[in-house]
Amino acid sequence: MGSPVGQKKGSNMDELRYQVDLLSAMNQRLTNDERMYRLLCNTSSNAFLYVNFVDNVVRTLGSWDFFFPEVVIRDMKDLAKLYSQVEDKYVLPLRDLIYLEKKEMNSDSGIVRLKDERTWVECETEILYDETGKATDKVIRFKDISKFKNQNEELTYMAYYDVLTGLYNRNYFVRLLADFVRKASDANDIVAVMFVDIDDFRKINDGFGIVVGDEIVQQFGQLMADFQGENILVSHFNADIYCIAIYDPGGNHTVEHVYKKIREKIKDPFQLSNGQELGISVSVGVAEYPEAARTTLELINCAEIVMFKAKGQGKNTIKYFDAPILNEFLQNVSIETKLKGAVFDQNFIMNFQPQYYADTQKLRGMEALIRWRDNDGKMISPSVFIPIAEKNGAIVPIGTWVIEESIKTFVKWKKQFQHEVVLSINISAIQYMRDEFVESIVNIIHKYDVDPKELELEITESVLMENFKEVTEKLYVLREYGIRISLDDFGTGYSSLSYIKGLPIDTLKIDKSFIDTIITDENTRIITESIIYMVKKLGFETIAEGVETQEQFSYLKEIGCDCIQGFLLGKPMPAEEMEELLRIQIG
């Protein structure tokens, strides 16, 4: 039996071995955990900075060399080396994150940019505290967010700027202009808006291609960017349209000064990347707050309206807002709205104006003329609604209705009176340009069984010049089919006899502007006599439009004009009156 002393000693040794084994196991577990944590850090794309405030230990883990390859951190004083790695404005925020120890802020984060100007880093901290509230451990995680940041900046750029030109985009410009207007309202100042449009841009796109069009937009945008300033906003509004806002115009930032500079900048042609040179002109509309409008969108609309007025008056000019321009625009909007209903209901009527042979005063035929009385009973002139219809495309169904309605009436008279007269019909440029135009004419002729030789389609010089080759080809097809072709309004456009000889025309109509002064102006008489003489030599028939006096009639007859049309011998009249005239002339 052992002694008590021996038993106690054995017991202590066992306890000691147990404690040693326990410590060994704990150390082994810590070693394994440390290896695991180090592996986790090293396989992460982030970098970590660990600080132990109790033992004054600092360690770097993870992808530290990716972020800070030249910075070695061994102790607390080395932390200051990180300041040299970021842009100056981020030094203080980074210092706060590194030395943050306040208990009420267990964690915090911030974003800094490194001095390479490419890398954005998110810094996130986590702190542990003991039971007394003193910081014991801290970890700072460094994460590369450059891709996200750059994408975010790109989205921000796209939200405010136009990608093609680098100017403000339309939405942001409207926001900034609204600020101008509010500021001007408080200070009783003026804000001027210039709506700038490149003339004939569609022809550039169609003729040279959209790549050249984009290049013109870019180069012109670069010129416009020179005007950008504290009190001047410049935007690429849409396609070939730019918008400039000037706060409190004065000195060298007036509308007149800016417009003069724009003209100077585009005086020389643009040099394109393909080696071509291309010149442009611009039309500009100007409206001012508060004279023209009191809200941002109304101000822009007024400037746009005036710009279109400038384009309508010959382009390459500047036009300023005034009340009559707005009233005209609103009237046109009202007419356009009514016109849509009239087209749907075919709410038009046909008038016919007689044409006579000058030597015998025998009826040659009649010109079909559309008339429109709106729902209020007001007659709206074709000179008002036809241009609107040509702009919005309504001229196509209107033109088809005119052709069919006038031919239908003409055929009815033919059966009734067995006449041998000609029906003249005006055709718009848009109708001629449609691919199915010739086919539609032929179908209507077959539908009503009318002799093509009794139809005469009138075309203006402007239509020819818009697309000479395509229109002329269609005229030849119509002429071969037997339809007569008349060149209308001669003298108001290019008036070149050189191109007439190559056209498939039968008749040339001398414009009313010549007839108005043919008695009082010697130069007009000389020109008119020359036209009639040369045209007759070419074998064409001549018709004088707008003959209103006996003196005009007698002179035109004397110089050999074939036919007369005008108020002197007959105004445009409804179908019933034209039918009565046929009864008297033929029946």
Coordinates of C-alpha atoms in Angstrom, one line a residue:
M1 CA 0.0 0.0 0.0
G2 CA 1.5 3.3 -1.1
S3 CA 2.1 6.2 1.0
P4 CA -0.2 9.3 0.9
V5 CA 2.7 11.4 -0.2
G6 CA 3.4 9.2 -3.2
Q7 CA -0.3 9.3 -4.2
K8 CA -0.5 13.1 -4.0
K9 CA 2.6 13.4 -6.1
G10 CA 1.2 11.1 -8.8
S11 CA -2.0 13.1 -8.8
N12 CA -0.2 16.4 -9.3
M13 CA 1.8 14.9 -12.2
D14 CA -1.3 13.7 -13.9
E15 CA -2.9 17.2 -13.5
L16 CA 0.2 18.8 -14.9
R17 CA 0.3 16.4 -17.9
Y18 CA -3.4 17.2 -18.5
Q19 CA -2.7 20.9 -18.4
V20 CA 0.2 20.5 -20.8
D21 CA -1.8 18.4 -23.2
L22 CA -4.7 20.9 -23.0
L23 CA -2.3 23.8 -23.8
S24 CA -0.8 21.8 -26.6
A25 CA -4.2 21.1 -28.0
M26 CA -5.2 24.7 -27.7
N27 CA -2.0 25.9 -29.4
Q28 CA -2.6 23.3 -32.2
R29 CA -6.1 24.6 -32.7
L30 CA -4.9 28.2 -32.8
T31 CA -2.2 27.3 -35.3
N32 CA -4.8 25.6 -37.5
D33 CA -7.2 28.6 -37.2
E34 CA -4.4 31.0 -38.0
R35 CA -3.5 29.0 -41.1
M36 CA -7.1 28.8 -42.1
Y37 CA -7.6 32.6 -41.7
R38 CA -4.3 33.3 -43.6
L39 CA -5.5 31.1 -46.4
L40 CA -8.8 32.9 -46.5
C41 CA -7.1 36.2 -46.6
N42 CA -4.6 35.2 -49.3
T43 CA -7.2 33.8 -51.6
S44 CA -9.2 37.0 -51.3
S45 CA -8.8 39.8 -53.8
N46 CA -9.0 42.2 -50.8
A47 CA -6.1 43.4 -48.6
F48 CA -6.3 43.5 -44.8
L49 CA -4.6 45.5 -42.2
Y50 CA -4.7 44.0 -38.7
V51 CA -3.8 46.1 -35.6
N52 CA -3.5 44.8 -32.0
F53 CA -3.5 47.8 -29.7
V54 CA -2.7 45.7 -26.6
D55 CA 0.6 44.3 -27.9
N56 CA 1.2 47.1 -30.5
V57 CA 1.2 44.5 -33.3
V58 CA 0.5 45.4 -36.9
R59 CA 0.1 42.8 -39.7
T60 CA -0.8 42.9 -43.4
L61 CA -2.6 40.1 -45.1
G62 CA -4.4 39.2 -48.3
S63 CA -3.5 41.0 -51.6
W64 CA -1.6 43.8 -49.9
D65 CA 1.1 44.0 -52.6
F66 CA -1.6 44.6 -55.2
F67 CA -2.8 47.7 -53.5
F68 CA 0.4 49.0 -51.8
P69 CA 3.4 47.2 -53.4
E70 CA 5.9 49.7 -52.1
V71 CA 4.5 50.0 -48.5
V72 CA 5.9 47.7 -45.8
I73 CA 4.1 47.9 -42.5
R74 CA 6.0 46.5 -39.4
D75 CA 4.6 48.6 -36.5
M76 CA 2.1 51.4 -35.7
K77 CA 4.4 54.2 -36.9
D78 CA 4.5 52.7 -40.4
L79 CA 0.8 53.3 -40.9
A80 CA 1.6 56.9 -41.9
K81 CA 3.2 55.5 -45.1
L82 CA -0.2 54.8 -46.5
Y83 CA -0.9 58.6 -46.8
S84 CA 1.5 58.9 -49.7
Q85 CA -0.4 56.3 -51.7
V86 CA -3.7 58.2 -52.0
E87 CA -4.6 61.5 -53.7
D88 CA -4.2 64.5 -51.4
K89 CA -7.9 65.1 -50.8
Y90 CA -8.3 61.6 -49.4
V91 CA -5.5 61.7 -46.8
L92 CA -7.6 63.0 -43.9
P93 CA -10.5 60.6 -44.5
L94 CA -8.0 57.7 -44.6
R95 CA -6.3 58.9 -41.4
D96 CA -9.6 58.9 -39.6
L97 CA -10.3 55.4 -40.7
I98 CA -6.9 54.1 -39.6
Y99 CA -7.0 55.7 -36.1
L100 CA -10.7 55.3 -35.5
E101 CA -11.1 53.8 -31.9
K102 CA -14.4 55.3 -30.6
K103 CA -16.6 52.6 -29.1
E104 CA -19.8 54.2 -30.4
M105 CA -18.5 53.5 -33.9
N106 CA -17.7 49.8 -34.1
S107 CA -17.3 50.0 -37.9
D108 CA -16.9 52.7 -40.5
S109 CA -16.1 52.8 -44.2
G110 CA -14.9 55.3 -46.8
I111 CA -13.7 55.5 -50.4
V112 CA -10.3 56.8 -51.5
R113 CA -8.5 57.0 -54.9
L114 CA -4.9 56.0 -55.2
K115 CA -2.4 58.2 -56.9
D116 CA -2.4 56.2 -60.1
E117 CA -5.7 58.0 -60.7
R118 CA -7.2 54.7 -61.9
T119 CA -7.8 52.7 -58.7
W120 CA -10.7 53.3 -56.4
V121 CA -10.5 51.6 -53.0
E122 CA -13.2 51.0 -50.5
C123 CA -11.9 51.0 -46.9
E124 CA -14.0 49.2 -44.2
T125 CA -13.0 49.0 -40.5
E126 CA -14.1 46.6 -37.7
I127 CA -13.0 47.2 -34.1
L128 CA -13.1 44.9 -31.0
Y129 CA -13.3 46.4 -27.4
D130 CA -12.6 44.9 -24.0
E131 CA -15.0 45.0 -21.0
T132 CA -13.8 48.5 -20.1
G133 CA -14.5 49.9 -23.6
K134 CA -10.9 50.1 -24.7
A135 CA -10.1 49.2 -28.3
T136 CA -8.1 46.0 -28.4
D137 CA -8.1 44.8 -32.1
K138 CA -8.9 46.4 -35.4
V139 CA -9.1 45.2 -39.0
I140 CA -9.2 47.4 -42.1
R141 CA -10.3 45.8 -45.3
F142 CA -9.2 47.4 -48.7
K143 CA -11.4 46.4 -51.6
D144 CA -10.9 47.4 -55.3
I145 CA -14.1 49.0 -56.6
S146 CA -12.6 50.7 -59.7
K147 CA -14.9 48.9 -62.1
F148 CA -18.0 49.7 -60.2
K149 CA -16.9 53.3 -59.7
N150 CA -16.0 53.8 -63.4
Q151 CA -19.3 52.3 -64.4
N152 CA -21.1 54.6 -62.0
E153 CA -19.2 57.6 -63.4
E154 CA -20.1 56.5 -66.9
L155 CA -23.7 56.3 -66.0
T156 CA -23.5 59.7 -64.3
Y157 CA -21.8 61.1 -67.4
M158 CA -24.6 59.7 -69.7
A159 CA -27.2 61.2 -67.4
Y160 CA -25.8 64.7 -67.9
Y161 CA -23.9 64.8 -71.2
D162 CA -24.4 63.9 -74.8
V163 CA -22.2 61.0 -75.9
L164 CA -21.7 62.3 -79.4
T165 CA -20.7 65.9 -78.7
G166 CA -19.7 66.0 -75.0
L167 CA -22.2 68.9 -74.5
Y168 CA -25.0 68.9 -72.0
N169 CA -27.8 66.6 -73.1
R170 CA -31.4 67.8 -73.5
N171 CA -32.7 66.7 -70.1
Y172 CA -29.8 68.2 -68.1
F173 CA -29.9 71.4 -70.1
V174 CA -33.6 71.8 -69.3
R175 CA -32.8 71.4 -65.6
L176 CA -30.1 74.0 -65.7
L177 CA -32.2 76.3 -67.8
A178 CA -34.9 76.0 -65.1
D179 CA -32.4 77.2 -62.6
F180 CA -31.6 80.2 -64.8
V181 CA -35.2 81.1 -65.1
R182 CA -35.8 80.9 -61.3
K183 CA -32.7 83.0 -60.7
A184 CA -33.8 85.5 -63.3
S185 CA -37.3 85.7 -61.8
D186 CA -35.9 86.5 -58.4
A187 CA -33.4 89.1 -59.8
N188 CA -35.6 90.5 -62.5
D189 CA -33.1 89.5 -65.2
I190 CA -33.4 88.2 -68.7
V191 CA -32.6 84.7 -70.0
A192 CA -32.2 84.3 -73.8
V193 CA -32.5 80.9 -75.5
M194 CA -31.0 80.3 -79.0
F195 CA -32.3 77.3 -80.9
V196 CA -29.6 76.5 -83.5
D197 CA -30.3 74.1 -86.4
I198 CA -27.9 72.9 -89.2
D199 CA -29.6 73.7 -92.5
D200 CA -30.3 70.8 -94.9
F201 CA -28.9 68.2 -92.5
R202 CA -31.2 65.5 -94.0
K203 CA -29.5 66.0 -97.4
I204 CA -26.1 65.6 -95.7
N205 CA -27.3 62.3 -94.1
D206 CA -29.0 61.1 -97.3
G207 CA -26.2 62.2 -99.7
F208 CA -23.1 61.4 -97.7
G209 CA -24.3 58.8 -95.1
I210 CA -25.0 58.9 -91.4
V211 CA -21.3 58.5 -90.5
V212 CA -20.5 61.9 -92.2
G213 CA -23.7 63.3 -90.6
D214 CA -22.4 62.2 -87.1
E215 CA -19.0 63.7 -87.9
I216 CA -20.6 67.1 -88.8
V217 CA -22.6 67.0 -85.6
Q218 CA -19.5 66.3 -83.6
Q219 CA -17.3 68.9 -85.2
F220 CA -20.0 71.6 -84.9
G221 CA -20.6 70.5 -81.3
Q222 CA -16.9 71.1 -80.6
L223 CA -17.2 74.6 -82.0
M224 CA -20.3 75.2 -79.8
A225 CA -18.5 74.0 -76.7
D226 CA -16.3 77.1 -76.8
F227 CA -19.3 79.2 -75.7
Q228 CA -19.9 77.2 -72.5
G229 CA -19.4 79.4 -69.5
E230 CA -20.7 80.4 -66.1
N231 CA -23.7 82.3 -67.6
I232 CA -23.9 80.3 -70.9
L233 CA -25.3 76.8 -71.2
V234 CA -24.7 74.8 -74.5
S235 CA -26.5 71.6 -75.3
H236 CA -26.8 69.1 -78.1
F237 CA -30.6 69.0 -78.1
N238 CA -31.4 66.4 -80.8
A239 CA -30.0 65.2 -84.1
D240 CA -28.8 68.5 -85.8
I241 CA -30.3 70.8 -83.2
Y242 CA -28.4 72.7 -80.5
C243 CA -29.7 74.9 -77.7
I244 CA -27.9 77.8 -76.0
A245 CA -29.1 79.6 -72.9
I246 CA -27.6 82.9 -71.9
Y247 CA -28.3 84.4 -68.5
D248 CA -28.5 88.2 -68.3
P249 CA -27.1 88.8 -71.9
G250 CA -24.7 91.6 -72.1
G251 CA -21.1 92.5 -73.1
N252 CA -19.5 89.8 -75.1
H253 CA -22.2 87.2 -74.3
T254 CA -25.1 88.7 -76.1
V255 CA -27.2 86.7 -78.6
E256 CA -25.8 88.9 -81.4
H257 CA -22.2 88.3 -80.3
V258 CA -22.7 84.5 -80.1
Y259 CA -24.5 84.4 -83.4
K260 CA -21.7 86.4 -85.1
K261 CA -19.1 84.0 -83.6
I262 CA -21.0 80.9 -84.8
R263 CA -21.1 82.4 -88.3
E264 CA -17.3 83.0 -88.2
K265 CA -16.6 79.5 -87.0
I266 CA -18.5 77.9 -89.8
K267 CA -17.2 80.2 -92.5
D268 CA -14.7 77.6 -93.6
P269 CA -15.8 74.1 -94.5
F270 CA -15.4 71.2 -92.1
Q271 CA -12.5 68.8 -92.9
L272 CA -13.9 65.3 -92.8
S273 CA -12.0 62.1 -91.9
N274 CA -12.4 60.8 -95.4
G275 CA -10.7 63.8 -96.9
Q276 CA -13.8 65.6 -98.0
E277 CA -14.7 69.2 -97.2
L278 CA -18.2 70.1 -96.4
G279 CA -19.7 73.6 -95.6
I280 CA -22.8 74.2 -93.5
S281 CA -25.1 77.1 -92.6
V282 CA -27.4 77.4 -89.6
S283 CA -30.9 78.8 -88.9
V284 CA -31.3 80.3 -85.4
G285 CA -34.5 81.1 -83.4
V286 CA -34.3 83.3 -80.3
A287 CA -36.7 83.7 -77.5
E288 CA -36.2 85.6 -74.2
Y289 CA -37.6 85.2 -70.7
P290 CA -39.9 86.8 -69.6
E291 CA -41.0 88.5 -72.9
A292 CA -41.7 85.4 -74.9
A293 CA -42.5 82.9 -72.1
R294 CA -42.5 82.5 -68.3
T295 CA -41.7 78.8 -68.0
T296 CA -38.7 76.8 -69.1
L297 CA -40.5 74.5 -71.6
E298 CA -42.5 77.4 -73.1
L299 CA -39.3 79.4 -73.6
I300 CA -37.7 76.4 -75.5
N301 CA -40.9 76.0 -77.6
C302 CA -40.9 79.6 -78.5
A303 CA -37.3 79.5 -79.6
E304 CA -38.0 76.4 -81.7
I305 CA -41.0 78.0 -83.3
V306 CA -38.9 81.0 -84.3
M307 CA -36.2 78.7 -85.6
F308 CA -38.6 77.0 -88.0
K309 CA -39.8 80.5 -89.1
A310 CA -36.1 81.3 -89.9
K311 CA -35.8 78.1 -92.0
G312 CA -39.0 78.9 -93.8
Q313 CA -37.7 82.3 -94.8
G314 CA -34.7 81.0 -96.7
K315 CA -32.5 79.5 -93.9
N316 CA -29.0 80.7 -93.0
T317 CA -30.4 83.5 -90.8
I318 CA -31.5 84.4 -87.3
K319 CA -35.1 85.2 -86.3
Y320 CA -36.3 86.8 -83.0
F321 CA -39.6 85.9 -81.3
D322 CA -42.6 88.2 -81.6
A323 CA -46.3 87.6 -80.9
P324 CA -47.4 87.3 -84.6
I325 CA -45.1 84.4 -85.1
L326 CA -46.6 82.6 -82.1
N327 CA -50.1 83.4 -83.2
E328 CA -49.3 82.0 -86.7
F329 CA -47.9 78.9 -85.2
L330 CA -50.9 78.3 -82.9
Q331 CA -53.2 78.9 -85.9
N332 CA -51.3 76.3 -87.9
V333 CA -51.5 73.8 -85.0
S334 CA -55.3 74.4 -84.9
I335 CA -55.5 73.9 -88.7
E336 CA -53.4 70.7 -88.5
T337 CA -55.7 69.3 -85.9
K338 CA -58.8 70.1 -87.9
L339 CA -57.1 68.8 -91.1
K340 CA -56.7 65.3 -89.6
G341 CA -60.5 65.1 -89.1
A342 CA -61.1 66.5 -92.6
V343 CA -58.9 63.9 -94.1
F344 CA -60.6 61.1 -92.2
D345 CA -64.1 62.3 -93.3
Q346 CA -62.9 63.4 -96.7
N347 CA -64.5 66.8 -95.9
F348 CA -63.3 68.7 -99.0
I349 CA -64.9 70.0 -102.1
M350 CA -63.6 70.4 -105.7
N351 CA -63.6 73.7 -107.6
F352 CA -62.7 74.0 -111.3
Q353 CA -61.2 77.0 -113.1
P354 CA -61.7 77.2 -116.9
Q355 CA -58.9 77.6 -119.4
Y356 CA -59.5 79.1 -122.8
Y357 CA -57.6 79.3 -126.1
A358 CA -56.5 82.9 -126.6
D359 CA -57.3 83.1 -130.3
T360 CA -60.8 81.6 -130.3
Q361 CA -61.8 81.9 -126.6
K362 CA -63.0 78.3 -126.9
L363 CA -62.8 76.2 -123.7
R364 CA -59.5 74.3 -123.6
G365 CA -60.3 72.6 -120.3
M366 CA -60.3 73.2 -116.5
E367 CA -57.9 73.0 -113.6
A368 CA -59.1 71.0 -110.6
L369 CA -58.6 72.9 -107.4
I370 CA -59.3 71.6 -103.9
R371 CA -61.3 73.7 -101.3
W372 CA -61.9 73.2 -97.6
R373 CA -64.6 74.6 -95.4
D374 CA -64.0 73.6 -91.8
N375 CA -66.6 72.6 -89.3
D376 CA -67.1 76.2 -88.3
G377 CA -68.1 77.1 -91.8
K378 CA -64.8 79.0 -92.4
M379 CA -63.1 78.6 -95.8
I380 CA -59.4 77.8 -95.4
S381 CA -57.1 78.7 -98.3
P382 CA -55.1 76.0 -100.0
S383 CA -52.1 78.2 -99.6
V384 CA -52.5 77.7 -95.8
F385 CA -53.5 74.1 -95.4
I386 CA -51.6 72.5 -98.3
P387 CA -48.1 73.3 -96.9
I388 CA -49.3 71.9 -93.5
A389 CA -50.5 68.8 -95.2
E390 CA -47.2 68.4 -97.0
K391 CA -45.3 68.6 -93.8
N392 CA -47.4 66.0 -91.8
G393 CA -48.0 63.6 -94.7
A394 CA -51.7 64.3 -95.0
I395 CA -51.1 65.5 -98.6
V396 CA -50.9 61.8 -99.8
P397 CA -54.5 60.9 -98.9
I398 CA -55.7 64.4 -99.9
G399 CA -53.9 64.2 -103.2
T400 CA -55.4 60.7 -103.9
W401 CA -58.8 62.0 -103.1
V402 CA -58.4 65.0 -105.5
I403 CA -57.2 62.8 -108.4
E404 CA -60.0 60.3 -108.0
E405 CA -62.8 62.9 -107.2
S406 CA -61.9 65.2 -110.1
I407 CA -61.5 62.4 -112.6
K408 CA -64.8 60.9 -111.5
T409 CA -66.6 64.2 -112.1
F410 CA -64.7 64.7 -115.4
V411 CA -65.9 61.3 -116.7
K412 CA -69.4 62.2 -115.7
W413 CA -69.3 65.4 -117.8
K414 CA -67.6 63.5 -120.7
K415 CA -70.6 61.1 -120.9
Q416 CA -73.0 64.0 -120.6
F417 CA -71.5 66.4 -123.1
Q418 CA -69.1 64.4 -125.2
H419 CA -66.6 67.2 -124.7
E420 CA -63.0 67.2 -125.9
V421 CA -61.4 69.2 -123.1
V422 CA -58.5 68.6 -120.8
L423 CA -58.5 68.1 -117.0
S424 CA -55.5 69.6 -115.2
I425 CA -54.6 68.2 -111.8
N426 CA -51.9 69.6 -109.4
I427 CA -49.6 66.9 -108.0
S428 CA -47.4 67.6 -104.9
A429 CA -43.7 66.8 -104.6
I430 CA -44.5 64.2 -101.9
Q431 CA -46.9 62.4 -104.2
Y432 CA -44.4 62.2 -107.0
M433 CA -41.7 60.8 -104.7
R434 CA -43.9 57.8 -103.6
D435 CA -42.9 54.5 -105.2
E436 CA -46.5 53.6 -106.1
F437 CA -47.4 57.0 -107.5
V438 CA -47.4 56.0 -111.2
E439 CA -49.2 52.8 -110.5
S440 CA -51.9 54.6 -108.5
I441 CA -52.5 57.0 -111.4
V442 CA -52.8 54.2 -113.9
N443 CA -55.2 52.3 -111.6
I444 CA -57.5 55.3 -111.2
I445 CA -57.5 55.8 -115.0
H446 CA -58.5 52.2 -115.5
K447 CA -61.1 52.4 -112.8
Y448 CA -63.0 55.3 -114.4
D449 CA -62.1 54.4 -118.0
V450 CA -60.8 57.9 -118.8
D451 CA -58.7 58.7 -121.9
P452 CA -55.1 59.4 -120.6
K453 CA -54.7 62.1 -123.4
E454 CA -57.5 64.1 -121.6
L455 CA -55.5 64.3 -118.4
E456 CA -52.8 66.8 -117.6
L457 CA -50.6 66.5 -114.5
E458 CA -49.1 69.7 -113.3
I459 CA -45.6 69.8 -111.7
T460 CA -43.7 72.7 -110.3
E461 CA -40.1 73.6 -110.8
S462 CA -39.4 73.1 -107.1
V463 CA -40.6 69.5 -107.4
L464 CA -38.2 68.8 -110.3
M465 CA -35.2 70.3 -108.5
E466 CA -35.9 68.4 -105.3
N467 CA -35.1 65.1 -107.1
F468 CA -34.7 65.8 -110.8
K469 CA -33.6 62.3 -111.9
E470 CA -36.3 60.3 -110.1
V471 CA -39.2 62.6 -110.9
T472 CA -38.1 62.9 -114.6
E473 CA -38.1 59.1 -114.9
K474 CA -41.7 58.9 -113.6
L475 CA -42.7 61.8 -115.9
Y476 CA -41.4 59.8 -118.9
V477 CA -43.4 56.7 -117.9
L478 CA -46.6 58.8 -117.5
R479 CA -46.0 60.6 -120.8
E480 CA -45.5 57.3 -122.6
Y481 CA -48.8 56.1 -121.2
G482 CA -50.4 59.1 -122.9
I483 CA -50.9 61.5 -120.0
R484 CA -50.0 65.2 -120.6
I485 CA -47.4 66.9 -118.4
S486 CA -47.5 70.6 -117.6
L487 CA -44.8 72.7 -115.9
D488 CA -46.5 75.0 -113.5
D489 CA -45.5 78.3 -112.0
F490 CA -42.7 78.9 -114.5
G491 CA -40.7 81.9 -113.6
T492 CA -40.9 81.6 -109.8
G493 CA -38.2 79.0 -109.4
Y494 CA -35.0 78.2 -111.4
S495 CA -36.6 79.3 -114.7
S496 CA -33.8 77.7 -116.7
L497 CA -34.7 77.0 -120.3
S498 CA -31.7 74.7 -120.6
Y499 CA -33.3 71.9 -118.6
I500 CA -36.8 72.3 -120.1
K501 CA -35.7 70.9 -123.4
G502 CA -34.9 67.6 -121.8
L503 CA -38.2 67.3 -120.0
P504 CA -41.2 65.2 -121.2
I505 CA -43.6 68.2 -121.0
D506 CA -46.4 69.4 -123.2
T507 CA -47.4 72.6 -121.6
L508 CA -45.6 75.5 -119.8
K509 CA -47.6 77.8 -117.5
I510 CA -46.3 81.3 -117.1
D511 CA -46.7 82.4 -113.5
K512 CA -49.1 85.1 -112.4
S513 CA -46.2 87.2 -111.0
F514 CA -45.2 87.9 -114.7
I515 CA -48.7 88.6 -115.8
D516 CA -49.3 91.2 -112.9
T517 CA -46.7 93.6 -114.3
I518 CA -46.7 92.7 -118.0
I519 CA -48.4 95.9 -119.0
T520 CA -46.5 98.3 -116.7
D521 CA -43.0 96.9 -116.8
E522 CA -40.9 96.7 -119.9
N523 CA -38.5 94.2 -118.6
T524 CA -41.3 91.8 -117.7
R525 CA -42.7 92.1 -121.3
I526 CA -39.3 91.4 -122.8
I527 CA -38.9 88.3 -120.6
T528 CA -42.4 87.0 -121.2
E529 CA -42.1 87.5 -125.0
S530 CA -38.8 85.6 -125.0
I531 CA -40.2 82.8 -123.0
I532 CA -43.2 82.4 -125.2
Y533 CA -41.1 82.6 -128.4
M534 CA -38.6 80.0 -127.3
V535 CA -41.1 77.6 -125.7
K536 CA -43.2 77.6 -128.8
K537 CA -40.0 76.8 -130.8
L538 CA -39.6 73.8 -128.6
G539 CA -43.1 72.7 -129.4
F540 CA -44.7 73.3 -126.1
E541 CA -48.1 74.9 -125.4
T542 CA -48.2 78.0 -123.3
I543 CA -50.8 79.0 -120.7
A544 CA -50.8 82.4 -118.9
E545 CA -52.1 82.2 -115.3
G546 CA -53.7 85.0 -113.4
V547 CA -55.1 87.1 -116.3
E548 CA -57.4 89.6 -114.8
T549 CA -57.7 92.5 -117.3
Q550 CA -58.7 92.9 -120.9
E551 CA -55.4 94.7 -121.6
Q552 CA -53.4 91.8 -120.3
F553 CA -55.5 89.3 -122.4
S554 CA -55.0 91.4 -125.6
Y555 CA -51.3 91.7 -125.1
L556 CA -50.8 88.0 -124.4
K557 CA -52.9 87.1 -127.5
E558 CA -50.8 89.5 -129.6
I559 CA -47.4 88.0 -128.5
G560 CA -48.6 84.4 -129.3
C561 CA -49.6 83.0 -125.9
D562 CA -51.8 79.9 -126.6
C563 CA -54.1 79.8 -123.6
I564 CA -55.5 82.0 -120.9
Q565 CA -56.5 81.2 -117.3
G566 CA -57.6 83.8 -114.8
F567 CA -60.4 85.8 -113.2
L568 CA -61.1 87.7 -116.5
L569 CA -62.5 84.7 -118.2
G570 CA -63.5 82.6 -115.2
K571 CA -62.9 82.2 -111.5
P572 CA -62.6 78.8 -109.7
M573 CA -66.2 77.5 -109.4
P574 CA -68.0 74.6 -107.9
A575 CA -68.7 71.5 -110.0
E576 CA -72.4 72.6 -110.6
E577 CA -71.3 75.9 -112.1
M578 CA -68.6 74.2 -114.2
E579 CA -71.2 71.8 -115.5
E580 CA -73.4 74.7 -116.5
L581 CA -70.4 76.4 -118.3
L582 CA -69.9 73.1 -120.2
R583 CA -73.5 73.0 -121.2
I584 CA -73.2 76.6 -122.6
Q585 CA -69.8 76.0 -124.3
I586 CA -70.4 72.5 -125.6
G587 CA -73.9 71.3 -125.1

